[in-house]
Coordinates of C-alpha atoms in Angstrom, one line a residue:
M1 CA 64.5 -39.3 -12.9
N2 CA 61.8 -41.2 -14.6
S3 CA 62.2 -45.0 -14.5
S4 CA 61.2 -45.4 -18.1
R5 CA 62.0 -43.3 -21.1
P6 CA 58.9 -41.5 -22.5
A7 CA 58.0 -42.2 -26.1
A8 CA 59.2 -39.5 -28.5
P9 CA 56.3 -37.4 -29.8
P10 CA 56.0 -36.4 -33.5
R11 CA 58.5 -33.7 -34.6
K12 CA 57.2 -30.2 -33.8
I13 CA 57.2 -27.3 -36.2
R14 CA 59.2 -24.7 -34.3
P15 CA 58.8 -21.0 -34.6
P16 CA 61.7 -19.1 -36.1
G17 CA 64.6 -18.6 -33.7
R18 CA 63.6 -21.2 -31.1
R19 CA 66.2 -24.0 -32.2
V20 CA 69.8 -23.0 -31.8
G21 CA 72.5 -24.9 -33.8
G22 CA 76.4 -25.5 -33.2
S23 CA 79.4 -23.4 -34.2
A24 CA 79.9 -22.0 -37.7
F25 CA 82.7 -24.4 -38.4
T26 CA 80.6 -27.3 -37.4
R27 CA 77.7 -26.1 -39.6
G28 CA 80.1 -25.9 -42.6
L29 CA 81.1 -29.6 -42.1
A30 CA 77.5 -30.7 -41.7
P31 CA 77.0 -32.0 -45.3
L32 CA 80.2 -34.0 -45.1
I33 CA 79.4 -35.5 -41.7
A34 CA 75.9 -36.3 -42.9
A35 CA 77.3 -38.3 -45.8
V36 CA 79.7 -40.2 -43.7
L37 CA 77.1 -41.1 -41.2
V38 CA 74.3 -41.8 -43.7
M39 CA 74.3 -45.4 -42.7
T40 CA 73.9 -44.8 -39.0
P41 CA 70.1 -45.1 -38.8
I42 CA 70.3 -48.3 -40.8
E43 CA 72.9 -49.8 -38.5
S44 CA 71.0 -48.7 -35.5
A45 CA 67.8 -50.4 -36.8
I46 CA 69.7 -53.6 -37.5
A47 CA 71.0 -53.5 -33.9
G48 CA 67.4 -53.2 -32.6
R49 CA 67.7 -49.7 -31.1
A50 CA 64.9 -47.1 -31.4
V51 CA 65.2 -44.3 -33.9
E52 CA 65.9 -41.1 -32.1
S53 CA 64.6 -37.6 -33.0
S54 CA 66.8 -35.5 -35.2
V55 CA 66.2 -32.4 -32.9
A56 CA 66.0 -31.6 -29.2
T57 CA 62.4 -31.3 -28.0
I58 CA 60.9 -30.8 -24.5
T59 CA 58.1 -33.3 -24.3
S60 CA 56.9 -32.6 -20.8
P61 CA 55.5 -30.3 -19.7
E62 CA 53.7 -28.9 -22.7
D63 CA 54.3 -25.4 -24.0
G64 CA 51.9 -23.0 -22.1
A65 CA 51.1 -25.5 -19.4
S66 CA 50.4 -24.6 -15.8
V67 CA 52.6 -26.3 -13.2
T68 CA 53.1 -26.3 -9.5
G69 CA 55.4 -27.9 -6.9
K70 CA 57.9 -30.4 -8.2
V71 CA 57.7 -30.7 -12.0
S72 CA 58.9 -33.6 -14.1
I73 CA 60.7 -32.5 -17.2
A74 CA 61.3 -34.8 -20.1
A75 CA 62.9 -34.2 -23.5
S76 CA 63.7 -36.1 -26.7
A77 CA 67.1 -35.6 -28.4
P78 CA 69.1 -36.8 -31.4
A79 CA 70.7 -40.2 -31.2
D80 CA 74.2 -38.8 -30.9
T81 CA 73.3 -36.7 -27.8
T82 CA 75.8 -37.1 -25.0
S83 CA 74.0 -35.0 -22.4
V84 CA 71.0 -32.7 -21.9
I85 CA 71.1 -29.6 -19.7
F86 CA 67.7 -28.4 -18.2
D87 CA 67.6 -24.8 -17.0
R88 CA 65.0 -22.2 -16.4
S89 CA 64.6 -18.4 -16.5
T90 CA 62.1 -16.3 -14.7
D91 CA 63.0 -12.9 -16.2
G92 CA 62.2 -13.6 -19.9
G93 CA 65.5 -15.2 -20.8
N94 CA 68.0 -12.6 -19.5
H95 CA 69.3 -14.9 -16.8
W96 CA 69.2 -18.7 -16.8
T97 CA 69.6 -21.1 -13.8
V98 CA 70.5 -24.7 -14.3
I99 CA 68.0 -27.2 -13.0
A100 CA 69.9 -30.4 -13.7
T101 CA 72.2 -32.2 -16.3
D102 CA 71.2 -35.6 -17.5
S103 CA 74.1 -37.5 -19.0
T104 CA 72.5 -40.9 -19.1
S105 CA 70.0 -41.7 -21.8
D106 CA 69.2 -45.3 -20.6
N107 CA 65.8 -44.1 -19.2
G108 CA 65.4 -41.0 -21.4
W109 CA 66.4 -37.4 -20.9
D110 CA 64.5 -36.1 -17.9
S111 CA 64.8 -34.3 -14.6
V112 CA 62.7 -32.9 -11.8
W113 CA 62.3 -29.1 -11.2
D114 CA 61.4 -28.0 -7.7
T115 CA 59.6 -24.7 -8.4
G116 CA 59.7 -23.9 -4.6
K117 CA 57.7 -20.8 -3.8
F118 CA 57.9 -19.1 -7.1
S119 CA 54.7 -18.2 -9.0
G120 CA 54.6 -16.5 -12.4
T121 CA 55.7 -17.1 -16.0
A122 CA 59.0 -19.1 -16.6
L123 CA 61.0 -20.3 -19.5
L124 CA 62.2 -23.9 -19.6
R125 CA 65.2 -24.8 -21.8
A126 CA 66.7 -28.1 -22.8
Q127 CA 70.2 -28.1 -24.3
A128 CA 71.3 -31.3 -26.0
T129 CA 75.0 -31.7 -26.7
T130 CA 75.5 -33.7 -29.9
L131 CA 78.4 -34.5 -32.3
L132 CA 77.0 -31.8 -34.6
G133 CA 76.8 -29.1 -31.8
D134 CA 74.1 -28.0 -29.4
E135 CA 70.4 -28.5 -29.9
T136 CA 68.1 -26.2 -27.8
D137 CA 64.4 -26.2 -27.2
I138 CA 62.6 -23.5 -25.1
I139 CA 59.0 -23.5 -23.9
T140 CA 56.9 -21.2 -21.7
V141 CA 55.1 -22.4 -18.6
R142 CA 53.0 -20.7 -15.9
V143 CA 54.1 -21.6 -12.4
D144 CA 51.4 -21.5 -9.7
N145 CA 52.5 -22.1 -6.2
A146 CA 50.1 -19.6 -4.6
R147 CA 46.9 -21.1 -3.2
P148 CA 43.8 -19.4 -4.3
K149 CA 42.4 -17.2 -1.7
V150 CA 38.6 -17.7 -1.4
V151 CA 36.0 -15.5 0.3
L152 CA 32.6 -16.9 1.1
K153 CA 29.7 -14.5 1.7
T154 CA 26.0 -14.8 2.3
S155 CA 23.3 -12.2 1.8
R156 CA 22.2 -12.6 5.4
H157 CA 23.2 -14.3 8.6
A158 CA 19.8 -15.8 9.0
F159 CA 16.9 -16.4 6.6
S160 CA 13.4 -17.8 6.8
P161 CA 12.3 -20.2 4.0
N162 CA 8.7 -20.3 5.0
G163 CA 7.2 -18.8 1.9
D164 CA 6.1 -15.5 3.5
G165 CA 8.0 -13.4 1.0
R166 CA 10.6 -12.1 3.5
Y167 CA 14.1 -13.4 3.2
D168 CA 12.9 -16.8 1.8
N169 CA 16.3 -17.7 0.3
L170 CA 19.9 -17.2 1.0
R171 CA 22.2 -15.8 -1.6
V172 CA 25.6 -17.5 -1.4
K173 CA 28.6 -15.8 -3.1
V174 CA 32.2 -17.2 -3.6
R175 CA 35.0 -14.9 -4.7
A176 CA 38.5 -16.1 -5.4
T177 CA 41.8 -14.5 -6.5
E178 CA 41.9 -16.7 -9.6
R179 CA 39.7 -19.0 -11.7
V180 CA 38.6 -21.9 -9.5
T181 CA 36.0 -24.6 -9.3
V182 CA 34.1 -24.7 -6.1
K183 CA 32.3 -27.3 -4.0
I184 CA 30.1 -26.0 -1.3
M185 CA 28.7 -28.1 1.5
A186 CA 26.0 -27.4 4.1
K187 CA 26.6 -29.1 7.4
N188 CA 24.2 -29.4 10.3
S189 CA 25.1 -29.0 14.0
R190 CA 26.4 -32.7 14.1
G191 CA 28.8 -32.0 11.2
S192 CA 26.9 -34.1 8.7
T193 CA 26.7 -32.9 5.1
I194 CA 23.0 -32.4 4.3
R195 CA 23.5 -30.6 0.9
A196 CA 26.3 -30.1 -1.6
W197 CA 26.8 -27.9 -4.6
N198 CA 29.5 -28.6 -7.3
L199 CA 30.2 -25.5 -9.3
K200 CA 32.5 -27.1 -11.9
Q201 CA 32.9 -24.1 -14.2
A202 CA 36.3 -22.4 -13.6
R203 CA 35.5 -18.8 -12.7
R204 CA 36.7 -16.2 -10.2
R205 CA 33.1 -15.6 -8.9
H206 CA 30.4 -18.1 -8.2
S207 CA 26.9 -17.5 -6.7
F208 CA 23.6 -19.3 -6.2
N209 CA 20.5 -19.2 -4.1
W210 CA 19.8 -21.7 -1.3
L211 CA 16.1 -22.1 -0.7
G212 CA 16.6 -23.9 2.6
R213 CA 15.9 -27.3 1.2
A214 CA 17.8 -30.6 1.4
H215 CA 16.8 -34.1 0.3
G216 CA 13.7 -32.7 -1.3
S217 CA 12.2 -31.0 1.8
R218 CA 12.8 -27.9 3.8
V219 CA 15.4 -28.1 6.5
S220 CA 14.4 -27.6 10.1
D221 CA 15.3 -24.5 12.0
G222 CA 18.8 -24.4 13.4
R223 CA 22.4 -23.3 12.7
F224 CA 24.2 -24.6 9.6
R225 CA 27.8 -24.2 8.5
L226 CA 28.4 -23.5 4.8
K227 CA 31.9 -24.6 3.7
A228 CA 33.3 -23.6 0.3
V229 CA 36.3 -25.6 -1.1
A230 CA 37.9 -23.9 -4.1
T231 CA 40.4 -25.7 -6.4
D232 CA 42.4 -23.9 -9.1
D233 CA 43.6 -25.5 -12.4
V234 CA 46.8 -26.9 -10.8
G235 CA 44.9 -28.6 -7.9
L236 CA 45.8 -26.1 -5.2
K237 CA 42.9 -25.6 -2.7
D238 CA 41.6 -23.1 -0.2
S239 CA 38.4 -23.2 1.9
E240 CA 36.3 -20.9 4.0
S241 CA 33.2 -21.5 6.0
R242 CA 30.3 -19.4 7.3
V243 CA 27.4 -19.9 9.6
A244 CA 23.9 -19.6 8.3
V245 CA 20.8 -19.7 10.5
V246 CA 17.4 -21.1 9.3
D247 CA 14.7 -19.4 11.4
T248 CA 11.1 -19.6 10.4
K249 CA 9.5 -18.7 13.7
A250 CA 8.4 -15.1 14.5
P251 CA 9.8 -13.5 17.6
K252 CA 7.6 -13.2 20.7
V253 CA 7.2 -9.7 21.9
N254 CA 5.1 -8.5 24.8
L255 CA 4.4 -4.9 25.8
E256 CA 4.0 -4.9 29.6
W257 CA 3.3 -1.2 30.3
D258 CA 4.0 2.4 29.2
R259 CA 4.5 5.2 31.7
P260 CA 3.2 7.7 32.4
E261 CA -0.4 6.9 31.8
P262 CA -2.0 9.2 31.0
L263 CA 0.7 11.4 29.5
R264 CA 0.0 15.1 30.4
N265 CA 3.2 16.9 29.7
G266 CA 6.1 16.4 27.3
S267 CA 6.6 13.4 25.1
R268 CA 9.0 11.2 27.0
V269 CA 7.6 7.7 27.7
H270 CA 9.0 4.7 29.6
V271 CA 8.1 1.5 27.9
R272 CA 8.7 -2.0 29.3
Y273 CA 8.8 -4.9 26.9
A274 CA 9.8 -8.6 26.8
L275 CA 11.5 -10.2 23.7
R276 CA 12.0 -13.9 23.0
D277 CA 13.6 -15.3 19.9
R278 CA 16.4 -17.5 18.5
S279 CA 18.2 -14.4 17.4
S280 CA 20.2 -12.6 20.1
H281 CA 19.4 -9.1 18.7
L282 CA 16.2 -8.0 17.1
K283 CA 14.9 -4.8 15.6
L284 CA 12.2 -3.2 17.7
R285 CA 9.6 -0.5 17.0
F286 CA 6.4 0.8 18.5
R287 CA 3.3 1.6 16.5
V288 CA 1.2 4.4 18.1
K289 CA -2.2 4.8 16.4
G290 CA -4.8 7.3 17.3
D291 CA -7.9 8.8 15.7
S292 CA -6.0 11.1 13.4
V293 CA -2.4 10.0 13.5
T294 CA -0.2 6.9 13.2
R295 CA 3.3 7.1 14.5
I296 CA 6.1 4.6 14.2
I297 CA 8.7 4.9 16.9
Q298 CA 12.0 3.2 16.0
A299 CA 13.8 1.7 19.0
G300 CA 16.7 0.2 17.1
H301 CA 18.2 -3.2 17.7
R302 CA 17.5 -4.7 21.1
S303 CA 18.7 -7.8 22.9
R304 CA 16.4 -10.6 24.1
G305 CA 14.9 -10.4 27.6
T306 CA 12.8 -7.9 29.5
R307 CA 13.9 -4.3 29.2
T308 CA 12.7 -0.8 29.9
L309 CA 13.2 2.0 27.3
R310 CA 12.8 5.7 27.4
L311 CA 11.3 6.9 24.1
R312 CA 10.0 10.1 22.7
F313 CA 6.5 9.8 21.3
T314 CA 6.1 12.7 18.9
R315 CA 4.3 13.5 15.7
R316 CA 6.0 14.8 12.6
R317 CA 8.3 17.8 13.0
N318 CA 8.7 16.8 16.7
H319 CA 5.2 18.0 17.6
P320 CA 3.8 16.3 20.7
L321 CA 0.8 14.0 20.3
R322 CA -2.6 15.7 20.7
T323 CA -5.1 14.9 23.4
G324 CA -6.9 11.6 22.8
L325 CA -6.8 7.9 23.0
Y326 CA -4.0 5.9 21.3
H327 CA -3.2 2.3 21.0
V328 CA 0.5 1.2 21.3
R329 CA 1.7 -2.1 19.8
A330 CA 5.2 -3.5 19.9
V331 CA 6.6 -4.9 16.7
S332 CA 9.8 -6.9 16.5
T333 CA 11.7 -8.2 13.4
D334 CA 14.5 -10.8 13.8
R335 CA 17.5 -11.3 11.5
A336 CA 15.6 -13.8 9.3
G337 CA 12.9 -11.2 8.6
N338 CA 10.2 -12.8 10.8
V339 CA 7.9 -10.3 12.3
G340 CA 6.3 -10.6 15.7
R341 CA 3.7 -8.4 17.3
S342 CA 2.4 -8.0 20.8
R343 CA -0.8 -9.9 21.2
S344 CA -3.0 -6.8 21.5
A345 CA -2.5 -3.0 21.2
R346 CA -2.2 -1.4 24.5
P347 CA -4.6 1.6 25.1
W348 CA -2.8 4.7 26.2
R349 CA -4.1 8.2 26.8
V350 CA -2.6 11.7 26.1
L351 CA -4.4 14.3 28.2
R352 CA -3.0 17.8 27.7
A353 CA -4.5 20.9 29.2
G354 CA -5.2 23.6 26.6
R355 CA -7.4 26.3 25.5
P356 CA -10.9 25.1 24.7
H357 CA -12.7 25.9 21.4
I358 CA -16.4 25.8 20.8
Y359 CA -18.0 24.1 17.8
R360 CA -21.6 24.2 16.6
R361 CA -20.9 22.8 13.1
L362 CA -17.8 22.1 11.0
E363 CA -16.9 23.6 7.6
D364 CA -15.6 21.8 4.4
V365 CA -16.1 18.2 5.7
G366 CA -17.8 16.8 2.6
H367 CA -21.1 14.9 2.8
R368 CA -20.8 14.2 6.5
V369 CA -23.0 14.9 9.5
A370 CA -22.6 14.0 13.2
L371 CA -25.4 12.4 15.1
T372 CA -25.0 12.9 18.9
F373 CA -27.0 11.4 21.7
D374 CA -27.0 12.8 25.3
D375 CA -27.6 11.5 28.8
C376 CA -28.2 7.7 28.3
Y377 CA -30.5 7.5 31.4
D378 CA -33.2 5.6 29.3
T379 CA -31.5 2.2 29.1
S380 CA -34.0 0.6 26.7
G381 CA -33.8 3.6 24.4
W382 CA -30.0 3.6 24.6
K383 CA -29.8 -0.1 23.8
R384 CA -32.2 0.2 20.9
I385 CA -30.3 3.1 19.3
L386 CA -27.1 1.1 19.4
E387 CA -28.7 -1.9 17.7
I388 CA -30.2 0.3 14.9
L389 CA -26.9 2.0 14.2
H390 CA -25.1 -1.3 14.2
S391 CA -27.5 -2.9 11.8
H392 CA -27.2 0.1 9.4
H393 CA -23.4 0.2 9.7
A394 CA -23.6 3.7 11.0
H395 CA -21.9 5.4 13.9
A396 CA -22.6 8.3 16.3
T397 CA -21.2 10.0 19.3
F398 CA -22.7 9.5 22.8
F399 CA -22.4 12.0 25.7
C400 CA -23.5 9.8 28.6
N401 CA -23.6 10.9 32.2
T402 CA -21.2 8.6 34.0
I403 CA -23.6 7.6 36.7
H404 CA -25.3 5.6 33.9
I405 CA -22.0 4.2 32.7
V406 CA -21.3 2.8 36.2
A407 CA -24.9 1.4 36.3
H408 CA -24.7 -0.3 32.9
P409 CA -21.0 -1.1 32.2
R410 CA -21.8 -3.8 29.6
L411 CA -23.9 -1.4 27.6
A412 CA -21.1 1.2 27.8
R413 CA -18.6 -1.2 26.5
R414 CA -20.9 -2.2 23.7
T415 CA -21.2 1.4 22.7
V416 CA -17.5 1.8 22.0
R417 CA -16.9 -1.7 20.8
W418 CA -19.4 -1.1 17.9
G419 CA -17.4 1.9 16.7
N420 CA -19.2 4.8 18.3
A421 CA -17.4 7.8 19.9
I422 CA -17.9 9.2 23.4
G423 CA -17.6 12.6 25.0
A424 CA -17.8 14.0 28.6
H425 CA -21.2 15.2 29.9
T426 CA -20.5 15.3 33.7
P427 CA -21.4 12.5 36.1
R428 CA -24.9 13.8 37.0
H429 CA -25.8 16.4 34.4
D430 CA -25.0 19.3 36.7
L431 CA -25.5 22.9 35.5
L432 CA -21.9 23.9 35.4
T433 CA -22.4 27.7 35.1
S434 CA -23.0 27.9 38.8
L435 CA -19.7 26.1 39.7
S436 CA -16.1 27.2 39.9
A437 CA -13.5 26.3 37.3
A438 CA -11.9 23.8 39.7
A439 CA -15.3 22.1 40.4
T440 CA -15.9 21.8 36.7
E441 CA -12.4 20.3 36.2
R442 CA -13.0 17.7 38.9
Q443 CA -16.3 16.6 37.3
L444 CA -14.7 16.2 33.9
R445 CA -11.7 14.4 35.3
S446 CA -14.2 12.1 37.0
D447 CA -15.8 11.4 33.6
I448 CA -12.4 10.6 32.1
A449 CA -11.5 8.2 35.0
T450 CA -14.9 6.4 34.9
W451 CA -14.8 5.7 31.2
W452 CA -11.2 4.5 31.5
R453 CA -12.0 2.2 34.3
V454 CA -15.1 0.7 32.6
A455 CA -14.1 0.5 29.0
K456 CA -10.5 1.6 28.6
K457 CA -11.6 4.6 26.6
T458 CA -11.4 8.4 27.1
T459 CA -13.9 11.2 26.5
A460 CA -11.1 13.8 26.0
P461 CA -11.0 16.1 24.1
Y462 CA -14.8 16.1 23.5
F463 CA -17.1 17.7 26.0
R464 CA -20.7 18.8 25.9
P465 CA -21.8 21.0 28.8
P466 CA -25.2 20.0 30.2
Y467 CA -28.0 22.1 28.7
G468 CA -25.3 23.6 26.4
A469 CA -24.7 26.2 29.1
Y470 CA -21.2 27.6 29.6
N471 CA -19.3 30.6 30.8
G472 CA -15.7 31.5 31.6
N473 CA -15.4 29.1 34.5
V474 CA -16.8 26.2 32.5
L475 CA -14.4 26.8 29.7
A476 CA -11.4 27.2 32.1
G477 CA -12.3 23.9 33.9
A478 CA -12.8 22.1 30.6
G479 CA -9.4 23.2 29.3
A480 CA -7.6 22.2 32.5
A481 CA -9.2 18.7 32.3
A482 CA -8.0 18.3 28.6
N483 CA -11.6 18.6 27.2
T484 CA -10.5 21.2 24.7
R485 CA -13.3 20.6 22.1
V486 CA -16.6 22.0 23.5
I487 CA -19.3 20.5 21.3
L488 CA -22.6 22.3 20.9
W489 CA -25.0 21.8 17.9
D490 CA -26.6 23.6 15.0
I491 CA -29.6 21.2 14.7
D492 CA -31.7 20.8 17.9
T493 CA -34.4 18.1 17.6
Q494 CA -35.9 19.0 21.0
D495 CA -36.6 15.3 21.4
W496 CA -36.5 15.9 25.2
A497 CA -40.0 17.4 24.9
L498 CA -41.3 14.1 23.3
P499 CA -42.9 15.7 20.2
G500 CA -43.1 12.2 18.5
S501 CA -40.7 10.2 16.4
G502 CA -41.9 11.7 13.1
V503 CA -41.2 15.2 14.3
V504 CA -37.8 14.3 15.7
A505 CA -36.9 12.7 12.4
A506 CA -38.1 15.7 10.4
R507 CA -36.1 18.1 12.6
A508 CA -32.9 15.9 12.3
L509 CA -33.2 15.8 8.5
Q510 CA -32.7 19.6 8.4
A511 CA -29.0 18.8 8.8
R512 CA -26.5 19.8 6.1
S513 CA -22.9 19.1 5.5
G514 CA -20.9 19.5 8.7
S515 CA -24.0 19.7 11.0
I516 CA -24.0 18.4 14.6
V517 CA -27.4 17.1 15.4
L518 CA -28.5 17.1 19.1
M519 CA -30.6 14.2 20.3
H520 CA -31.1 12.2 23.5
A521 CA -30.8 8.4 24.1
I522 CA -34.5 7.9 24.8
S523 CA -37.0 5.5 23.4
Q524 CA -39.0 8.0 21.3
T525 CA -35.8 9.1 19.6
A526 CA -34.9 5.4 19.0
G527 CA -38.0 5.1 17.0
A528 CA -36.9 8.1 14.8
V529 CA -33.4 6.8 14.1
P530 CA -34.3 4.5 11.2
S531 CA -36.1 7.3 9.4
I532 CA -33.2 9.6 10.1
L533 CA -30.6 7.2 8.6
E534 CA -32.7 6.5 5.5
G535 CA -33.3 10.2 5.0
L536 CA -29.7 11.1 5.3
K537 CA -28.8 8.3 2.9
G538 CA -31.3 9.6 0.4
R539 CA -29.7 13.1 0.5
G540 CA -26.2 11.7 0.1
L541 CA -25.1 12.4 3.6
S542 CA -23.2 10.0 5.8
P543 CA -23.6 9.8 9.6
V544 CA -20.2 9.8 11.2
T545 CA -18.6 10.2 14.7
L546 CA -17.2 13.5 15.9
P547 CA -13.6 12.3 15.6
Q548 CA -14.3 11.4 11.9
L549 CA -15.9 14.8 11.4
F550 CA -13.0 16.6 13.0
N551 CA -10.5 14.6 11.0
A552 CA -12.2 15.7 7.7
A553 CA -12.1 19.3 8.8
R554 CA -8.5 19.0 9.9
K555 CA -7.5 17.7 6.4
A556 CA -9.5 20.6 4.8
H557 CA -7.7 23.1 7.2
S558 CA -11.1 24.4 8.2
L559 CA -11.1 23.9 12.0
Q560 CA -10.3 27.5 12.8
R561 CA -13.1 28.8 10.5
S562 CA -15.4 26.3 12.3
E563 CA -14.9 27.7 15.8
S564 CA -17.9 29.5 17.4
V565 CA -17.4 33.2 18.0
R566 CA -19.9 33.4 20.8
S567 CA -18.5 34.3 24.2
S568 CA -21.3 32.7 26.2
W569 CA -24.2 30.4 25.7
R570 CA -27.3 30.3 27.9
G571 CA -28.4 26.9 26.6
I572 CA -31.7 25.2 26.9
Y573 CA -31.8 24.8 30.7
L574 CA -34.7 27.2 31.3
A575 CA -36.8 25.8 28.5
Q576 CA -36.3 22.2 29.8
R577 CA -37.0 23.2 33.4
A578 CA -40.2 25.1 32.3
A579 CA -41.3 22.0 30.4
A580 CA -40.7 19.8 33.5
F581 CA -38.5 17.6 31.4
A582 CA -36.8 16.1 34.5
R583 CA -40.0 14.9 36.1
R584 CA -41.3 13.3 32.9
S585 CA -38.1 11.6 31.8
G586 CA -37.0 10.4 35.2
M587 CA -33.6 12.0 35.1
P588 CA -31.9 12.1 38.5
T589 CA -31.9 15.4 40.4
T590 CA -28.8 17.3 41.2
P591 CA -28.3 17.4 45.0
R592 CA -25.6 20.1 44.9
N593 CA -27.6 22.6 42.8
N594 CA -31.2 23.5 43.3
R595 CA -31.2 25.2 39.9
G596 CA -30.5 22.0 38.2
M597 CA -33.0 19.6 36.8
E598 CA -35.7 18.8 39.3

C-alpha cells in the first residue's frame, strides 16, 4: 500500500462502454438519492474533507503504459466508496483474476500487482463499491518481464587502423529482440574503459564504425573487449561482449627453401617457410613469377612457426611450368589485413627435357628485333657493350662461354643485373657436331650449373651451338639438358672478321621485325653498337632480349610458324677457320677437338 493517498487527476472522458453502473433498480432511484444527498459535498467541505471524484478511475499506471515486476496500482473513487477491488485479465477480459481488495481509504485506493514471469498485454480493472452501485474502470497495459536478448557482432576479429586502406575500421553491430538503448564500452587488457558510445535512440538494431581511436589518438596494438549493455523501455538490461584485436604490424614471413631445385619432372614442390605475427592463423600464398607467367599458389590458412608444405606449382589448366628461371616470394596476410612479404624473391629453376626447336627469326612480334652477342672472351669489348646498352636503356642476349663467366664473375653478374638475357654456348666453344649426344648434354649442363653458381641465373631454354653447327646428336643433347630453344640468326654481321665498325653497323641495320642479329662481344663491335641502336630507333624498331621476343611471338601464336624447317646446319665453322679467326681474336683452343678453333 502507498503511505500517502495520490492526488485525484482531472476527470477523464471515457470511451463508451468502459464505465459500468449498478443494478436497474438502483439506477431508477438515482434522481431521488441525488436529491436527498445534494448537501453532502457542502457538508464534507465544511468538515474539511477533500472532494472525491464522482467516478472510479485508475490513476496509476497510465492507460497503455509498459510495466514490469511489481506494479503499484492506484485509483480514485467516489466519496461514498466502501471498497475497491483490483483485478487483471491476460486473455482480453474473458477471465479475471483478483489482485487485491482495498477496503481502507485512509491512504487512498491502491494495491501492488506482482506480475511475476508474465509478459504480454493485460487488462487492469478497478471496481469501486458505492451506495449507488459499482463503478468500474479498465485500462490496458503492456507487461514486460523478459529481458531483451542482445547480440553483439563485429565485422572482423582484428582490424588495422593504420591508414593503409585495408580494414582500417571495425564495424560494430548490436541486434536486440526489442527496442533498446545501448551503451558500448571498449576496455583494454587491464579492464579500464578507454572509449564509450551511448546510442540513446530506442531501436532494435544499432551500428557504428570504430576507427581505432580513443582520447583523440589511435590506440596501441593489443586485445580489447567491447561490451554492449542494452536497456529496454522498462529498464530491463542484457549485455554481451566480444574481443577485438588492433593489429597494425605486418606479419613476418621468410621463405627458407623450395625443393627440388631445379625441378625437372612433375609439379610437386616442397616449400619451407617461417611465419611470425600476433595472429595465430594467417593466410599464406606463394607468387611464382617467370619471363612469361605469373602464378599465385594459394596455401590457405597456416599457423605461426616454421613449417614445410607440399604444393603443386602449375600454370592455368594444370599445365606444368615451362623451362626457365622463376622467382618465388611468400606473401602472408593476417586477420587485420596486414600484408607481409618475404624479404626477397627466391630464384628457382624449372629444367624440363624436351624436343628442341630451331629458330632463325620470329614472326608477328611487332617492331622488335633481338641483338645477340657471342663468346665474351674480349673483356673490354664485353664491358663496353654493356655500358652502351645500359646508357641507351636497351637490352640484348649474351651467349658467353662459361670459361669467361668463371674468369669474370662480376661482369657476368652485371650482365644479368642490367636486364640482359643469357643463353648457353658451351664452356669452351667446342664444335659439337663431332661429339655424342651425351657429351653435348654434359657441356650444356655445365653451362647451366656455372651460371647458377655465379649469378643465380639459368641459360635454359636458350642455346646457340658454336659456329651455328648442329646435327641430330647436338639437338638430342640440347633437348636432354632442357635447352629446347636452339637460337640461330637471320642477320650475320660477320664481325668476327673485323670488317670495321661502320660495316658491322650497316649489316646489323638490315634487320627487320623479328630478326635475330648475330654479333660478338668484341671491341670493334662495341664501337658499332651506338650506331646500331640509333639506326634501329630511326626505323621504329626496338632492341629486346630473346625472352621478350619469344613472349611477343607466343602471344601472337606464331611460334610454330617461326620454327626453322632445316634438318641440319653446317654453320660458319669452316669460314672462320679459313680466316684464322681464332689466332687473331685470341680465343682459346679446344684441346678435345683438333677440328675446333685453332
